[in-house]
Short mmCIF file of C-alpha atoms in Angstrom, two decimals:
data_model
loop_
_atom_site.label_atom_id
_atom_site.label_comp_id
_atom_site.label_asym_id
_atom_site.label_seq_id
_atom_site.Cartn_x
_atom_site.Cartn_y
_atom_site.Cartn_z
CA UNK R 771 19.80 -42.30 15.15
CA UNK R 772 22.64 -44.70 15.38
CA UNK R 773 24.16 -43.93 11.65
CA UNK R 774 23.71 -39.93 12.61
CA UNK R 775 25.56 -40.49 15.62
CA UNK R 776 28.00 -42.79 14.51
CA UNK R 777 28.56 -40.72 11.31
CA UNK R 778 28.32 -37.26 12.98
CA UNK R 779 31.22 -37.81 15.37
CA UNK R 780 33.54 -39.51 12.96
CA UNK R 781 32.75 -37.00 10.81
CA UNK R 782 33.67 -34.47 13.07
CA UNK R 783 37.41 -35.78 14.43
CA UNK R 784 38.35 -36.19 10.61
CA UNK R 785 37.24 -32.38 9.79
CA UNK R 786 39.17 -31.34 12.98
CA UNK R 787 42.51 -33.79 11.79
CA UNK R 788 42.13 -32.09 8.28
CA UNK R 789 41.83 -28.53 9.25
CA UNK R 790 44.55 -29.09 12.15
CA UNK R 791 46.56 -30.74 9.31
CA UNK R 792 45.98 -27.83 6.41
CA UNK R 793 46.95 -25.01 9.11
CA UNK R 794 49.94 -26.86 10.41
CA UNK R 795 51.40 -26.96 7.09
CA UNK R 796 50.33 -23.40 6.52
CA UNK R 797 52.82 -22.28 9.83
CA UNK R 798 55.31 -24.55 8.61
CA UNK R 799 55.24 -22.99 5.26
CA UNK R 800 55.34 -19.89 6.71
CA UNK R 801 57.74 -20.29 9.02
CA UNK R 802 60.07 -21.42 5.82
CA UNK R 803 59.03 -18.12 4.11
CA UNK R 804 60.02 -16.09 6.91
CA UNK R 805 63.21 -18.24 7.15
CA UNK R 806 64.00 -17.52 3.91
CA UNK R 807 63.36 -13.16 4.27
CA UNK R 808 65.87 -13.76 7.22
CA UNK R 809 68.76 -15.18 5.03
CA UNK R 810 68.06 -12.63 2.23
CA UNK R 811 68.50 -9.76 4.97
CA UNK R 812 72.00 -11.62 6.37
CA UNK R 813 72.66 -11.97 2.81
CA UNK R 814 72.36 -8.25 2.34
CA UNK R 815 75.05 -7.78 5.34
CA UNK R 816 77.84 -9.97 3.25
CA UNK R 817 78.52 -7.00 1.24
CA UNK R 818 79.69 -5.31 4.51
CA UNK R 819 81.34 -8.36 6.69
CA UNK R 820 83.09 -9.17 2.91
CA UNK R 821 84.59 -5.77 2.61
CA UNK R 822 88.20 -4.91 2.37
CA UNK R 823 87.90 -2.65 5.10
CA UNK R 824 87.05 -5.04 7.81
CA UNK R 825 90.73 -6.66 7.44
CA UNK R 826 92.15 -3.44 9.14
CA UNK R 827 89.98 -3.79 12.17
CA UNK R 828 90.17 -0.25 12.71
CA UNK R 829 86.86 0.71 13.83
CA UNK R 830 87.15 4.67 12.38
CA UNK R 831 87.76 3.76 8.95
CA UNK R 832 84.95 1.16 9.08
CA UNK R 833 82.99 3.38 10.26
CA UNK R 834 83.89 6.06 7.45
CA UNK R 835 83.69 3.26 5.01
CA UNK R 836 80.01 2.31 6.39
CA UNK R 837 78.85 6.23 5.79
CA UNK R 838 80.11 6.09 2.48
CA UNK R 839 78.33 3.41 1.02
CA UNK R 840 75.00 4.48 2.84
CA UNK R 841 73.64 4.23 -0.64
CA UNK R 842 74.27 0.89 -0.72
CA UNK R 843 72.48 -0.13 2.12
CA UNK R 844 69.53 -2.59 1.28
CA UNK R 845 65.76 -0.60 1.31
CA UNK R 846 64.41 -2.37 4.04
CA UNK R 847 67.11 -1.57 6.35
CA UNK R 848 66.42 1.69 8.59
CA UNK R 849 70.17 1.80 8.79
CA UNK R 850 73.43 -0.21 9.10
CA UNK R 851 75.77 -0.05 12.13
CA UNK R 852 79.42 -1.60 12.60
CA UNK R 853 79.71 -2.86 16.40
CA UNK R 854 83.54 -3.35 17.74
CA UNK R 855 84.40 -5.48 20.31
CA UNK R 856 84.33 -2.54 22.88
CA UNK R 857 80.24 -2.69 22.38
CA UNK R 858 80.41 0.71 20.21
CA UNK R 859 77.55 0.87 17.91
CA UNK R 860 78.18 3.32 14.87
CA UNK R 861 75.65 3.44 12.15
CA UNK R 862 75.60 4.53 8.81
CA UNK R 863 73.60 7.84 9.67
CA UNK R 864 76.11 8.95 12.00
CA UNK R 865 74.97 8.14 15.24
CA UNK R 866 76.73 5.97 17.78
CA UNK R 867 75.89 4.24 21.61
CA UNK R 868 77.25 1.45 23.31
CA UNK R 869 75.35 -1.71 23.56
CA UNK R 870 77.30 -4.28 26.53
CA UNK R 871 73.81 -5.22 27.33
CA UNK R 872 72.66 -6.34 24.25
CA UNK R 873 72.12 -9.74 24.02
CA UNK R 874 72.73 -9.76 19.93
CA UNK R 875 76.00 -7.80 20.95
CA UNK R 876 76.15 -11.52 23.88
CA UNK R 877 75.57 -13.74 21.56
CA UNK R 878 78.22 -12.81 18.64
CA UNK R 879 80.69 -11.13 21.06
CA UNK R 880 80.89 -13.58 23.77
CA UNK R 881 79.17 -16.66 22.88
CA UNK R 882 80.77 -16.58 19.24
CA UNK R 883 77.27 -16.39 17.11
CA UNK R 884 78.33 -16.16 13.26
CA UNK R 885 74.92 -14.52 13.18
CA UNK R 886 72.23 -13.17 15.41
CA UNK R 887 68.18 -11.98 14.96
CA UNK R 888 67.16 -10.63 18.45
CA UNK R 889 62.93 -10.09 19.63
CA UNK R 890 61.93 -7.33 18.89
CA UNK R 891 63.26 -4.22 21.26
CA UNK R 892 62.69 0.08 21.19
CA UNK R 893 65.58 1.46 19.44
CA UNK R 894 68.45 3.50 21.24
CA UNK R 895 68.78 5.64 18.27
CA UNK R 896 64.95 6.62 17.21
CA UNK R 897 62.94 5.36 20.06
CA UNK R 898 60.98 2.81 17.51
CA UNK R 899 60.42 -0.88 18.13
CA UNK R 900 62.91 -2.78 15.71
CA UNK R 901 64.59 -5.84 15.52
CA UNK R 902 68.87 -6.29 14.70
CA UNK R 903 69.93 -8.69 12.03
CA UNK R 904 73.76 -9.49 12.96
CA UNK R 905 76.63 -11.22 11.04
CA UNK R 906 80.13 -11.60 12.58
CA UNK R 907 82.76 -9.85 10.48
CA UNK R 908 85.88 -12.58 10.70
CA UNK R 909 89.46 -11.67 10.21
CA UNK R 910 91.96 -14.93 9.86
CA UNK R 911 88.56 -16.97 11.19
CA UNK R 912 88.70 -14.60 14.71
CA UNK R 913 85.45 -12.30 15.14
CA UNK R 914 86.77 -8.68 15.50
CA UNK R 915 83.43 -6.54 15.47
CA UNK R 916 79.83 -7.25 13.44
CA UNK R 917 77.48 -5.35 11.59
CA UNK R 918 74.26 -4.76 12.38
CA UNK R 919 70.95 -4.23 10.07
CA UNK R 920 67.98 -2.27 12.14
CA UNK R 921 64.72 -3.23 10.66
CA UNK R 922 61.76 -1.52 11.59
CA UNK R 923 58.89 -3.44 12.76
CA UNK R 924 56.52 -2.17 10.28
CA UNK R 925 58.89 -3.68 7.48
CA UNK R 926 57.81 -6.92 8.90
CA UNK R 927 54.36 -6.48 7.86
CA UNK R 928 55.29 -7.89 4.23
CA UNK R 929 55.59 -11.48 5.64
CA UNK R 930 52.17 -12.26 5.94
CA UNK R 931 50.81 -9.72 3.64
CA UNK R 932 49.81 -12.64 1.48
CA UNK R 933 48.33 -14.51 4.29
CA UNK R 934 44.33 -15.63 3.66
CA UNK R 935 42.99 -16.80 6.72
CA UNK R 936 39.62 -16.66 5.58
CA UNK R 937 36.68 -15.15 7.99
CA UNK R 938 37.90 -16.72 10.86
CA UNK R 939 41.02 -17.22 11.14
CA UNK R 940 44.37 -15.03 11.64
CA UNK R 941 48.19 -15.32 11.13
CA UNK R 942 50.81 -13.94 13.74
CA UNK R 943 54.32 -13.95 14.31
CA UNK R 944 55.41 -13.46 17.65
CA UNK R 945 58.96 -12.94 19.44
CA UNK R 946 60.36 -15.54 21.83
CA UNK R 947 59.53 -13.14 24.96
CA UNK R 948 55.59 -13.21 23.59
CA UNK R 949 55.59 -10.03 22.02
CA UNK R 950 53.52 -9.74 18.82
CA UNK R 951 55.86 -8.74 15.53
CA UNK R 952 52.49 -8.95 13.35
CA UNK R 953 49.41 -10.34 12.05
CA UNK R 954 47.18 -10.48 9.37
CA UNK R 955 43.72 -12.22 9.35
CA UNK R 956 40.01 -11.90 9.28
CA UNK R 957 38.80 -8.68 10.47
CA UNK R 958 36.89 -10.12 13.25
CA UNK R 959 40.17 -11.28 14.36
CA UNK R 960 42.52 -8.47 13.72
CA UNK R 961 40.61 -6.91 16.83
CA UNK R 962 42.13 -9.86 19.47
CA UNK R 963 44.28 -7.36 21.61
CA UNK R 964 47.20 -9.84 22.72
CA UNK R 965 48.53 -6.96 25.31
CA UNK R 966 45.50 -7.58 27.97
CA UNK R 967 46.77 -11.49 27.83
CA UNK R 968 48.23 -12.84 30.94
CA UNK R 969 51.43 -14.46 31.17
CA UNK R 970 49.73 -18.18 30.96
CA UNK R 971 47.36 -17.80 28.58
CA UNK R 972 50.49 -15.98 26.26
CA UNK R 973 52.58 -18.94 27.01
CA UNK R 974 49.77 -21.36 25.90
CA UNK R 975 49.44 -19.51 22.61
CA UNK R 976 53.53 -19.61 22.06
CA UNK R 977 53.96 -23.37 22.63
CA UNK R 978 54.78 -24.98 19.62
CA UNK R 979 52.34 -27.23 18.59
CA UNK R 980 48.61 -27.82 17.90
CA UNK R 981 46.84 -26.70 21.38
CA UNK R 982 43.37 -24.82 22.10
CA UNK R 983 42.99 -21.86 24.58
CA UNK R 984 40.19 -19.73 25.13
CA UNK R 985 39.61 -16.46 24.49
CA UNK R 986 37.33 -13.80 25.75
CA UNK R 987 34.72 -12.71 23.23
CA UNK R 988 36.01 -15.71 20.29
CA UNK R 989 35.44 -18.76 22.85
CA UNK R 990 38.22 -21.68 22.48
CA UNK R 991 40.55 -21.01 19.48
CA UNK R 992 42.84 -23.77 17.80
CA UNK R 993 45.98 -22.54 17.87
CA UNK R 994 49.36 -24.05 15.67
CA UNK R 995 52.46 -22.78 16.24
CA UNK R 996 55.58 -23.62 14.54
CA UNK R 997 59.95 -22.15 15.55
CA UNK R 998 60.87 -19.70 13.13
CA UNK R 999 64.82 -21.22 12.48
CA UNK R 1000 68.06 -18.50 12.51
CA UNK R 1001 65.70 -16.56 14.90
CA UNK R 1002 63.35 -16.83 18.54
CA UNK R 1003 60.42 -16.55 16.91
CA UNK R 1004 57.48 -18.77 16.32
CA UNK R 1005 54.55 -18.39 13.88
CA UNK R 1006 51.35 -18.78 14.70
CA UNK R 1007 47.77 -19.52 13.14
CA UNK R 1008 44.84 -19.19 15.05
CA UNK R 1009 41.40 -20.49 13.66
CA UNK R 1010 38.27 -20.44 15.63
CA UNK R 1011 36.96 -23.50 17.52
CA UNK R 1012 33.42 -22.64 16.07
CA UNK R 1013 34.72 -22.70 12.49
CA UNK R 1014 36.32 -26.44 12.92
CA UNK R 1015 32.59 -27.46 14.24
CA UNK R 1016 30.70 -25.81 12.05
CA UNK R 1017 31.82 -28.26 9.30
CA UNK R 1018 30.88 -31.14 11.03
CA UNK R 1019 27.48 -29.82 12.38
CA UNK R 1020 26.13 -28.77 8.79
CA UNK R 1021 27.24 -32.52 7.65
CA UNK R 1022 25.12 -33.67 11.01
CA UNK R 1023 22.27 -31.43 10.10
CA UNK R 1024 22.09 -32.52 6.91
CA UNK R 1025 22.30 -36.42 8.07
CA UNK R 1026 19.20 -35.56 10.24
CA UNK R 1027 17.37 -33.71 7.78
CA UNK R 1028 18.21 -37.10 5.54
CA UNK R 1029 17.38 -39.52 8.13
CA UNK R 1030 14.00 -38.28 8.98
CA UNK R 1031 13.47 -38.69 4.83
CA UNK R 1032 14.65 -41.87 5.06
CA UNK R 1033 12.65 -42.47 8.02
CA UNK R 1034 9.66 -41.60 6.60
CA UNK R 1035 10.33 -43.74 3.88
CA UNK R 1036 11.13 -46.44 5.39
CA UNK R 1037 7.82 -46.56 7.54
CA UNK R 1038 5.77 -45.71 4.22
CA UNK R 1039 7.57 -49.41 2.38
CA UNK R 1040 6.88 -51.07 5.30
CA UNK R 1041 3.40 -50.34 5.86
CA UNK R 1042 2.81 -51.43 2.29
CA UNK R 1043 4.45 -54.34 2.83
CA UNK R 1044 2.82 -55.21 5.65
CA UNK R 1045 -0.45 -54.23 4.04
CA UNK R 1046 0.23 -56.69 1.52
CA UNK R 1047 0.62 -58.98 4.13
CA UNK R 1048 -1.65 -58.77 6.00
CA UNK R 1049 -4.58 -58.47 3.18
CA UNK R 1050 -4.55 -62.45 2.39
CA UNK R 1051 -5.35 -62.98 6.66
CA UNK R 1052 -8.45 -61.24 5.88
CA UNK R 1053 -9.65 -63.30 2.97
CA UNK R 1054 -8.84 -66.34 5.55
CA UNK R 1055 -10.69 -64.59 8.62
CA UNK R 1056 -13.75 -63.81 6.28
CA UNK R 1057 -13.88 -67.38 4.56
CA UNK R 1058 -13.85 -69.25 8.22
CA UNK R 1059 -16.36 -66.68 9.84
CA UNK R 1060 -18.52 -67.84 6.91
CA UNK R 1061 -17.70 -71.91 7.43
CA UNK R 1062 -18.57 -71.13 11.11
CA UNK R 1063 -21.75 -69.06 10.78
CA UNK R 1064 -25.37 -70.50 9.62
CA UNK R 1065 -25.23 -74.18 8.49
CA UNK R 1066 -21.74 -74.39 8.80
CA UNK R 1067 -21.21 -75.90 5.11
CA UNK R 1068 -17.76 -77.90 5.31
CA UNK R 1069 -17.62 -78.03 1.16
CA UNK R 1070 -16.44 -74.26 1.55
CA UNK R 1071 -12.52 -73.98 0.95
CA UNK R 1072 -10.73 -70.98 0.93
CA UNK R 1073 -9.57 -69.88 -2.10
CA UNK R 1074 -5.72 -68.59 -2.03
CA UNK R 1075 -2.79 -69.27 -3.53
CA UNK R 1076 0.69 -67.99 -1.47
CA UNK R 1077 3.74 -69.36 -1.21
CA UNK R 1078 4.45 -68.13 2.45
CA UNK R 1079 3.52 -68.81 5.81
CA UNK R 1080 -0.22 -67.71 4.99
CA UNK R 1081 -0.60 -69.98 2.22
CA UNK R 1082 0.93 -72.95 4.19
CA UNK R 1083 -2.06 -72.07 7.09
CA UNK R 1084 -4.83 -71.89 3.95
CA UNK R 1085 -3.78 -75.24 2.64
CA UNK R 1086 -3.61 -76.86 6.16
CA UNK R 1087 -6.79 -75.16 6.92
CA UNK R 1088 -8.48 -76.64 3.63
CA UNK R 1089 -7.09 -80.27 4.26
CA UNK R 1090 -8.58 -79.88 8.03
CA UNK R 1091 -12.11 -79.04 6.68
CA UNK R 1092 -11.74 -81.76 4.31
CA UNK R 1093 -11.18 -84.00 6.37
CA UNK R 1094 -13.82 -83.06 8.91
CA UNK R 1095 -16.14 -83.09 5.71
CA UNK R 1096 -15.21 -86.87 4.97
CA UNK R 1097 -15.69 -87.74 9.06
CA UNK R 1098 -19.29 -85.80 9.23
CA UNK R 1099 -20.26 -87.36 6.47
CA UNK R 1100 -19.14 -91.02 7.75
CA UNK R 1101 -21.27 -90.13 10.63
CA UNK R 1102 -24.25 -89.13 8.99
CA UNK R 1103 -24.17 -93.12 7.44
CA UNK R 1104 -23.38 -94.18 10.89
CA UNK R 1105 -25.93 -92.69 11.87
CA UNK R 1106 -29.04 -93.54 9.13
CA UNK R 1107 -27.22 -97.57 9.93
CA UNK R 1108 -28.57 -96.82 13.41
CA UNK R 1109 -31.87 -95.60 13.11
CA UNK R 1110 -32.31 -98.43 10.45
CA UNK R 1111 -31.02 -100.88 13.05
CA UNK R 1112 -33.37 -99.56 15.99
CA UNK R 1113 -36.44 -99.93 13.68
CA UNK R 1114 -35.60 -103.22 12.88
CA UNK R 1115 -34.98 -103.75 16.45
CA UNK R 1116 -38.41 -102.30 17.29
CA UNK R 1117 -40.50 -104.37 15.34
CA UNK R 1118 -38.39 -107.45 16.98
CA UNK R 1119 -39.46 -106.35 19.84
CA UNK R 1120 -43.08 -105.96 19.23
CA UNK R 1121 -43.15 -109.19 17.25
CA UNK R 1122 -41.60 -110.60 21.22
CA UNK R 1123 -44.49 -109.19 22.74
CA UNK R 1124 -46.89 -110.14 20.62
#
């Protein structure tokens, strides 16, 4: 009971370090992976900020410039726009807005940002949820404008297309204001719908780290998170509570099922042993129940040869009855010296009387 104990839990907190281990390195890994799509789409946007164009800051002929090479524009782009300093936002497909409120139009404008990946946010243009890839577009090393990729959500999907989370776990990437970009997992938990979360329990799933939260209908679920860089994003991998323990409770069943074999074994050895044991007492208990019954004959000596405790008790046992031989048998002279001496005394005393 002790070794299953003992083993079970350590067991169990080095399954949980390993599995918290292997899943932390799977966000960080796929953090880096999504890292890496990001600087291939501000890659894409060097062919724009690099154009000759951009040195005449003169937003109608970047603009025309833009709409010309349309075909040029990278395949997972929905479109390209050129934003001026005035917050106009003209894209590729001809349609323009102004976007002060922006914070990707904040963060390069005002705050100087050579680049820029905003959460995800509904389009002005199409009314979709997308997300803007920015890169500042530098005359003489001053910012005068930045172009802007708009990728649709649903091109995001390829980032953890790859992902195997096996049957109980699932992959997410969500946007610094908690909104899920996307996921990919077991089927069980695809279903987790992250929209009826509260605030808290959302927060506790963004934090980056290793932490545990529950969930309604999945109980507690392990939960590693890990900063996306260039962007406000974190990934996340979630893995059931139940799948960690599950591990460690088939190893504890298994130590059970072993320890009651071993048991069992154990008390088999040891009743042969003690069998074996105990098998020379009863040659001893029948030999002096036979010295001690009827005429009591003191020549009887138990025969057994043991080199243990038993055999020590045998031989003192023998030495004790042959000594008690030797002193009944210096009695019985004493004794016939006695009667010899009272006849002799007997006839004194008749020969007195006489």
């Amino acid at each position: 009971v002790l070794q299953v104990s003992v083993v079970a839990n350590n067991t169990k907190r080095q399954v949980e370090q390993l599995i918290t281990q292997r899943y932390v390195e799977f966000t960080k890994t796929t953090s880096d992976k999504v890292t890496k799509v990001i600087d291939e789409f501000l890659g894409c946007l060097d062919f724009y900020t690099n154009a000759d164009v951009v040195e005449t800051v003169d937003t109608p002929q970047i603009v025309e410039w833009l709409k010309a090479h349309e075909s040029k524009r990278d395949s997972r782009f929905d479109y390209v726009a050129w934003v001026d300093k005035n917050a106009g936002f003209y894209s590729d497909v001809g349609t323009e807005t102004s976007i002060p409120d922006r914070d990707y139009f904040q963060a390069i404008m005002q705050k100087g940002y050579d680049y820029y990946v905003d959460n995800p946010v509904t389009s002005k243009v199409t009314g979709k949820t997308i997300i803007h890839v920015c890169k500042a577009a530098k005359v003489n090393g001053r910012t005068v404008g930045f172009f802007c990729a708009v990728i649709g959500i649903q091109h995001l999907q390829v980032l953890l297309e790859d992902v195997d989370m096996g049957n109980d776990g699932l992959a997410t990437i969500f946007s610094g204001a908690g909104m899920l970009i996307v996921k990919n997992g077991s089927e069980d938990m695809m279903n987790i719908d992250f929209t009826k979360f509260d605030d808290q329990t959302l927060k506790a799933f963004v934090q980056v780290g290793a932490t545990q939260a529950p969930i309604e209908g999945y109980g507690k679920v392990m939960n590693m998170v890990e900063p996306v860089e260039k962007t406000p994003w974190v990934v996340c991998a979630m893995i059931k509570d139940s799948a960690i323990t599950s591990v460690s409770r088939k190893i504890v069943s298994f130590l059970i099922v072993f320890g009651i074999i071993l048991s069992v074994f154990i008390i088999i050895i040891t009743a042969i042993v003690l069998f074996r044991a105990i098998k020379p007492l009863q040659t001893v208990e029948t030999t002096i129940r036979g010295i001690a019954s009827g005429n009591a004959d003191l020549t009887k000596r138990i025969e057994l040869k043991a080199d243990n405790e038993i055999g020590r008790v045998v031989e003192g046992f023998n030495q004790f009855s042959e000594k008690l031989q030797t002193i009944m048998a210096a009695i019985k002279n004493t004794k016939d010296s006695l009667v010899l001496a009272g006849q002799n005394l007997n006839d004194s005393t008749n020969d007195t009387a006489a």
